[in-house]
């Protein structure tokens, strides 16, 4: 703005000298000199040297600067609002997954249903709702490091709420013959996240290798998941969705297996299944800035952590030393999955049947 005013005052001085010359010149040449000055003023107007044009540029720059500051402040306030609102809603969200859903007319099987049509157990004759301490959650992953790379916010929030969290890891991550080392790293990571070692099951089966090129057996995965659900009395199962977050074939195989179990009605009564939302590349690497977007979009379950919990998630990631390549370190700082998890319920698809 100061530069603009400086240029304006300099231009005014030049024009004043020209006008003085015209006034001192003979009458016969004044008309010609006035035309020359008018032509010069016209050229300066289109070249950006006139007073109004310079002021316009300065005003535009100031407007853009103020707008950027306003957007930044507004976005920061929105993130703060989400954290405050989430802390108020978390008990309700925890109660949502702690409450078994039941299907009318089926006393043997109770699949997860859509919230809009679900019937909650709330009568005196029905079983009481589970408390946070009684909630047993099974996290099903494909490889060591999945638990903290993708699910750290959920694990930390559930452990903080005194829910019992169990981990079923379906491979040792032996892609580069590092299976033994990665097992130890997984147990160290779970200790940081708050999952006891006796709650961790690591499957070492040649039929389930850490290899996206090999199709995992649905029947084998089904038997392993059902065994864990029955052994530990699981009420909630968490895993990947149909895109597997990173697109890994092993992640997607788990989702397909759980969807099959839901569709076939093979899950115990009251057991709910939630899949982690996969997001596009831009949202995935917006870090905490993605939080307002996740908050506005619909989901069945959501977990958000703050700075202190993020430090624990980061510490858990650092336990996987064999996997800490340069892009993994960037992931720790930029991934939204280090701050927020949003889930969609895997429901039984029902068809309306007309009876005549």
Coordinates of C-alpha atoms in Angstrom, one line a residue:
X1 CA 0.0 0.0 0.0
X2 CA 2.9 2.4 0.8
X3 CA 4.5 1.5 -2.5
X4 CA 1.3 2.4 -4.2
X5 CA 1.0 5.8 -2.5
X6 CA 4.7 6.5 -3.2
X7 CA 4.2 5.8 -6.9
X8 CA 1.1 7.9 -7.0
X9 CA 2.8 11.0 -5.4
X10 CA 5.7 10.7 -7.9
X11 CA 3.3 10.5 -10.8
X12 CA 1.4 13.5 -9.5
X13 CA 4.7 15.6 -9.4
X14 CA 5.5 14.6 -13.0
X15 CA 2.0 15.7 -14.2
X16 CA 2.3 19.0 -12.3
X17 CA 5.5 19.9 -14.1
X18 CA 3.9 19.1 -17.4
X19 CA 1.0 21.4 -16.6
X20 CA 3.3 24.2 -15.5
X21 CA 5.1 23.9 -18.9
X22 CA 1.8 24.2 -20.8
X23 CA 0.8 27.3 -18.8
X24 CA 4.2 29.0 -19.5
X25 CA 4.2 28.0 -23.2
X26 CA 2.9 30.3 -26.0
X27 CA -0.8 30.2 -26.7
X28 CA -0.3 28.7 -30.2
X29 CA 1.4 25.6 -28.8
X30 CA -0.8 25.0 -25.8
X31 CA -3.4 23.1 -27.7
X32 CA -0.9 20.6 -29.1
X33 CA 0.8 20.1 -25.6
X34 CA -2.6 19.5 -24.0
X35 CA -3.3 16.8 -26.5
X36 CA 0.1 15.2 -25.8
X37 CA -0.5 15.2 -22.0
X38 CA -4.0 13.7 -22.5
X39 CA -2.5 10.9 -24.7
X40 CA 0.1 10.2 -22.0
X41 CA -2.6 10.0 -19.3
X42 CA -4.6 7.6 -21.4
X43 CA -1.5 5.3 -21.9
X44 CA -0.7 5.4 -18.2
X45 CA -4.2 4.4 -17.4
X46 CA -3.9 1.2 -19.4
X47 CA -0.4 0.5 -18.3
X48 CA -1.3 0.5 -14.6
X49 CA 0.5 3.7 -13.7
X50 CA -2.6 5.8 -12.9
X51 CA -3.9 6.4 -9.5
X52 CA -7.2 4.5 -9.5
X53 CA -5.6 1.3 -11.0
X54 CA -2.8 1.3 -8.5
X55 CA -5.2 1.7 -5.6
X56 CA -7.4 -1.1 -7.1
X57 CA -4.4 -3.5 -7.1
X58 CA -3.5 -2.6 -3.5
X59 CA -7.1 -3.2 -2.4
X60 CA -7.3 -6.6 -4.1
X61 CA -4.0 -7.7 -2.4
X62 CA -5.3 -6.6 0.9
X63 CA -8.7 -8.4 0.4
X64 CA -6.9 -11.6 -0.6
X65 CA -4.7 -11.4 2.5
X66 CA -7.6 -10.7 4.9
X67 CA -9.6 -13.6 3.3
X68 CA -6.8 -16.1 3.8
X69 CA -6.4 -15.1 7.4
X70 CA -10.1 -15.3 8.0
X71 CA -10.4 -18.8 6.4
X72 CA -7.4 -20.0 8.4
X73 CA -8.9 -18.7 11.7
X74 CA -12.3 -20.1 10.9
X75 CA -10.9 -23.5 10.1
X76 CA -8.9 -23.6 13.3
X77 CA -12.0 -22.7 15.3
X78 CA -14.0 -25.4 13.5
X79 CA -11.4 -28.0 14.5
X80 CA -11.5 -26.8 18.1
X81 CA -15.3 -27.0 18.0
X82 CA -15.2 -30.6 16.7
X83 CA -12.9 -31.6 19.6
X84 CA -15.2 -30.0 22.2
X85 CA -18.4 -31.4 20.7
X86 CA -16.8 -34.9 20.3
X87 CA -15.8 -35.0 24.0
X88 CA -19.4 -34.4 24.8
X89 CA -20.8 -37.0 22.4
X90 CA -18.2 -39.8 23.1
X91 CA -20.2 -41.5 25.9
X92 CA -23.2 -41.7 23.6
X93 CA -21.1 -43.1 20.8
X94 CA -19.6 -45.7 23.1
X95 CA -23.0 -46.6 24.3
X96 CA -24.2 -47.1 20.7
X97 CA -21.6 -49.8 20.1
X98 CA -22.1 -51.3 23.6
X99 CA -25.8 -51.8 22.9
X100 CA -26.6 -55.1 21.1
X101 CA -29.0 -54.8 18.2
X102 CA -31.6 -57.5 17.7
X103 CA -33.8 -58.7 14.9
X104 CA -37.5 -59.1 15.5
X105 CA -38.6 -62.7 15.1
X106 CA -35.1 -64.3 15.3
X107 CA -34.1 -65.4 18.8
X108 CA -31.0 -67.3 17.6
X109 CA -29.2 -64.7 15.5
X110 CA -28.9 -60.9 15.9
X111 CA -27.0 -59.4 13.0
X112 CA -26.0 -55.7 12.9
X113 CA -28.8 -53.7 11.4
X114 CA -29.3 -50.2 10.1
X115 CA -29.7 -47.8 12.9
X116 CA -32.9 -46.4 11.6
X117 CA -34.6 -49.8 11.8
X118 CA -32.8 -51.4 14.8
X119 CA -34.6 -52.4 17.9
X120 CA -32.5 -51.8 21.0
X121 CA -32.8 -54.0 24.0
X122 CA -34.5 -51.8 26.6
X123 CA -37.4 -53.7 28.0
X124 CA -37.3 -55.3 31.5
X125 CA -37.6 -58.8 30.0
X126 CA -34.6 -58.3 27.7
X127 CA -31.0 -58.5 28.6
X128 CA -29.5 -55.2 30.0
X129 CA -27.2 -53.0 28.0
X130 CA -23.5 -53.7 28.2
X131 CA -21.4 -51.1 30.1
X132 CA -18.1 -49.9 28.7
X133 CA -16.2 -52.3 31.0
X134 CA -18.2 -55.2 29.6
X135 CA -17.8 -54.2 25.9
X136 CA -15.4 -56.6 24.2
X137 CA -14.0 -55.4 20.9
X138 CA -12.1 -57.6 18.4
X139 CA -9.8 -55.7 16.0
X140 CA -9.0 -57.9 12.9
X141 CA -6.0 -56.9 10.9
X142 CA -3.9 -58.4 8.2
X143 CA -0.3 -57.5 9.2
X144 CA 1.7 -56.2 12.2
X145 CA 1.6 -52.4 12.2
X146 CA -2.0 -52.2 10.9
X147 CA -3.2 -51.8 14.5
X148 CA -1.4 -48.5 14.9
X149 CA -1.1 -47.3 11.3
X150 CA -4.9 -47.3 10.7
X151 CA -6.7 -48.0 14.0
X152 CA -4.7 -46.2 16.7
X153 CA -7.4 -43.5 17.5
X154 CA -10.0 -46.2 18.0
X155 CA -7.8 -48.5 20.1
X156 CA -6.7 -45.6 22.3
X157 CA -10.3 -44.3 22.8
X158 CA -11.7 -47.7 23.7
X159 CA -8.8 -48.6 26.1
X160 CA -9.2 -45.2 27.7
X161 CA -12.9 -46.0 28.2
X162 CA -11.9 -49.3 29.8
X163 CA -13.4 -51.5 27.1
X164 CA -11.6 -54.8 26.6
X165 CA -9.8 -54.7 23.2
X166 CA -8.5 -57.9 21.5
X167 CA -6.4 -58.1 18.4
X168 CA -6.4 -60.8 15.8
X169 CA -3.6 -60.4 13.3
X170 CA -3.9 -62.8 10.5
X171 CA -0.2 -62.9 9.4
X172 CA 3.2 -62.4 10.8
X173 CA 4.2 -59.9 8.0
X174 CA 6.8 -62.3 6.7
X175 CA 7.0 -60.7 3.2
X176 CA 10.7 -59.9 3.6
X177 CA 11.5 -62.9 6.0
X178 CA 11.1 -60.6 9.0
X179 CA 8.3 -62.5 10.7
X180 CA 9.9 -63.1 14.1
X181 CA 11.0 -59.5 14.4
X182 CA 7.6 -58.2 13.4
X183 CA 5.9 -60.3 15.9
X184 CA 7.9 -58.7 18.7
X185 CA 7.3 -55.3 17.2
X186 CA 3.6 -55.9 17.2
X187 CA 3.6 -56.9 20.9
X188 CA 5.6 -53.8 21.7
X189 CA 3.2 -51.6 19.8
X190 CA 0.2 -53.2 21.5
X191 CA 1.8 -52.5 24.9
X192 CA 2.0 -48.8 24.0
X193 CA -1.6 -48.7 22.8
X194 CA -2.8 -50.5 25.9
X195 CA -3.7 -54.0 24.6
X196 CA -2.3 -56.7 26.9
X197 CA -0.2 -59.4 25.3
X198 CA -2.7 -62.1 26.3
X199 CA -5.3 -60.2 24.2
X200 CA -3.1 -60.5 21.1
X201 CA -3.4 -63.4 18.7
X202 CA -0.9 -63.6 15.8
X203 CA -1.7 -66.2 13.1
X204 CA 1.3 -67.9 11.4
X205 CA -0.2 -70.0 8.6
X206 CA 1.3 -70.6 5.2
X207 CA -2.1 -70.3 3.7
X208 CA -2.2 -66.6 4.9
X209 CA 1.0 -65.1 3.7
X210 CA 1.8 -61.4 3.7
X211 CA 1.4 -61.2 -0.1
X212 CA -1.1 -59.1 -2.0
X213 CA -0.7 -61.4 -5.0
X214 CA -2.1 -64.5 -3.1
X215 CA -5.8 -64.8 -2.5
X216 CA -6.6 -65.6 1.2
X217 CA -9.0 -68.4 2.0
X218 CA -12.4 -67.1 3.1
X219 CA -13.2 -70.3 4.9
X220 CA -10.0 -70.2 6.9
X221 CA -10.4 -66.5 7.8
X222 CA -14.0 -67.2 8.8
X223 CA -13.0 -70.0 11.2
X224 CA -10.3 -67.9 12.8
X225 CA -12.6 -64.9 13.4
X226 CA -15.5 -67.0 14.7
X227 CA -13.1 -68.8 17.1
X228 CA -11.9 -65.5 18.5
X229 CA -15.4 -64.1 18.8
X230 CA -16.6 -67.2 20.7
X231 CA -13.5 -67.6 22.9
X232 CA -13.5 -64.0 24.1
X233 CA -17.3 -63.2 24.0
X234 CA -16.8 -60.4 21.5
X235 CA -19.6 -57.9 21.0
X236 CA -18.0 -55.6 18.4
X237 CA -15.7 -56.5 15.5
X238 CA -13.6 -53.8 13.7
X239 CA -11.8 -54.2 10.5
X240 CA -11.1 -52.7 7.0
X241 CA -13.8 -51.8 4.4
X242 CA -14.1 -53.0 0.8
X243 CA -11.2 -50.7 -0.3
X244 CA -8.9 -51.8 2.5
X245 CA -7.7 -48.1 3.2
X246 CA -4.5 -48.7 1.2
X247 CA -6.0 -51.1 -1.4
X248 CA -4.1 -54.1 -0.1
X249 CA -5.7 -57.4 -1.2
X250 CA -5.2 -58.9 2.3
X251 CA -7.1 -56.1 3.9
X252 CA -10.0 -56.5 1.4
X253 CA -10.1 -60.3 2.0
X254 CA -10.9 -59.7 5.7
X255 CA -13.8 -57.4 4.8
X256 CA -15.2 -59.8 2.3
X257 CA -15.1 -62.6 4.8
X258 CA -16.9 -60.6 7.5
X259 CA -19.5 -59.5 5.0
X260 CA -20.0 -63.1 4.1
X261 CA -20.4 -64.1 7.8
X262 CA -23.0 -61.3 8.3
X263 CA -24.9 -62.3 5.2
X264 CA -24.9 -66.0 6.1
X265 CA -26.1 -65.3 9.6
X266 CA -23.1 -67.1 11.3
X267 CA -22.3 -64.4 13.9
X268 CA -23.3 -64.8 17.5
X269 CA -26.3 -62.8 18.8
X270 CA -25.6 -59.1 19.3
X271 CA -22.3 -59.1 17.6
X272 CA -21.8 -55.9 15.6
X273 CA -19.4 -55.4 12.7
X274 CA -17.9 -52.1 11.7
X275 CA -15.6 -51.3 8.8
X276 CA -13.1 -48.5 8.6
X277 CA -13.8 -45.9 6.0
X278 CA -11.3 -45.6 3.2
X279 CA -10.9 -42.0 2.0
X280 CA -9.4 -40.4 -1.1
X281 CA -5.7 -39.5 -1.3
X282 CA -6.2 -35.8 -0.6
X283 CA -8.2 -36.4 2.6
X284 CA -5.9 -39.2 3.7
X285 CA -2.9 -36.9 4.0
X286 CA -4.6 -33.7 5.4
X287 CA -3.6 -34.8 8.9
X288 CA -5.8 -33.1 11.6
X289 CA -7.1 -30.6 9.0
X290 CA -9.3 -33.4 7.7
X291 CA -11.2 -33.6 11.0
X292 CA -14.0 -31.2 10.2
X293 CA -14.7 -33.1 6.9
X294 CA -15.0 -36.4 8.7
X295 CA -17.2 -34.8 11.3
X296 CA -19.7 -33.5 8.7
X297 CA -19.9 -36.7 6.6
X298 CA -22.2 -39.5 7.9
X299 CA -20.7 -42.5 9.8
X300 CA -22.0 -45.1 12.2
X301 CA -19.0 -44.8 14.7
X302 CA -16.3 -42.3 15.0
X303 CA -13.1 -42.0 17.1
X304 CA -11.0 -38.8 17.5
X305 CA -7.9 -38.2 19.5
X306 CA -6.0 -35.1 20.6
X307 CA -2.3 -34.2 20.7
X308 CA -1.4 -36.3 23.8
X309 CA -3.0 -39.5 22.4
X310 CA -1.4 -38.8 19.0
X311 CA 2.0 -39.0 20.7
X312 CA 1.1 -42.5 21.9
X313 CA 0.0 -43.5 18.4
X314 CA 3.3 -42.1 17.1
X315 CA 5.2 -44.0 19.7
X316 CA 3.4 -47.2 18.8
X317 CA 4.3 -46.7 15.1
X318 CA 7.9 -46.2 16.0
X319 CA 7.9 -49.7 17.6
X320 CA 7.7 -51.1 14.1
X321 CA 11.4 -50.3 13.4
X322 CA 11.7 -52.7 10.5
X323 CA 9.0 -50.8 8.6
X324 CA 10.2 -47.3 9.2
X325 CA 11.0 -46.3 5.7
X326 CA 11.0 -42.6 4.7
X327 CA 7.5 -42.6 3.5
X328 CA 6.2 -44.2 6.7
X329 CA 7.7 -41.4 8.7
X330 CA 5.9 -38.9 6.4
X331 CA 2.7 -41.0 7.0
X332 CA 3.0 -40.5 10.8
X333 CA 2.9 -36.7 10.4
X334 CA 0.4 -36.3 7.5
X335 CA -2.1 -39.2 7.7
X336 CA -5.6 -38.5 9.1
X337 CA -5.7 -42.1 10.4
X338 CA -3.4 -41.0 13.1
X339 CA -6.1 -38.6 14.4
X340 CA -9.5 -39.9 13.3
X341 CA -11.3 -43.1 12.5
X342 CA -14.8 -43.3 11.0
X343 CA -16.7 -46.5 10.6
X344 CA -19.6 -47.9 8.7
X345 CA -21.7 -50.8 10.1
X346 CA -21.7 -54.0 8.0
X347 CA -25.4 -54.9 7.9
X348 CA -27.4 -57.8 6.7
X349 CA -29.1 -56.9 3.5
X350 CA -32.8 -57.6 3.7
X351 CA -35.3 -57.7 0.9
X352 CA -38.9 -56.8 1.2
X353 CA -40.9 -59.9 0.6
X354 CA -44.6 -59.6 -0.4
X355 CA -46.9 -62.2 1.0
X356 CA -50.1 -63.0 -0.9

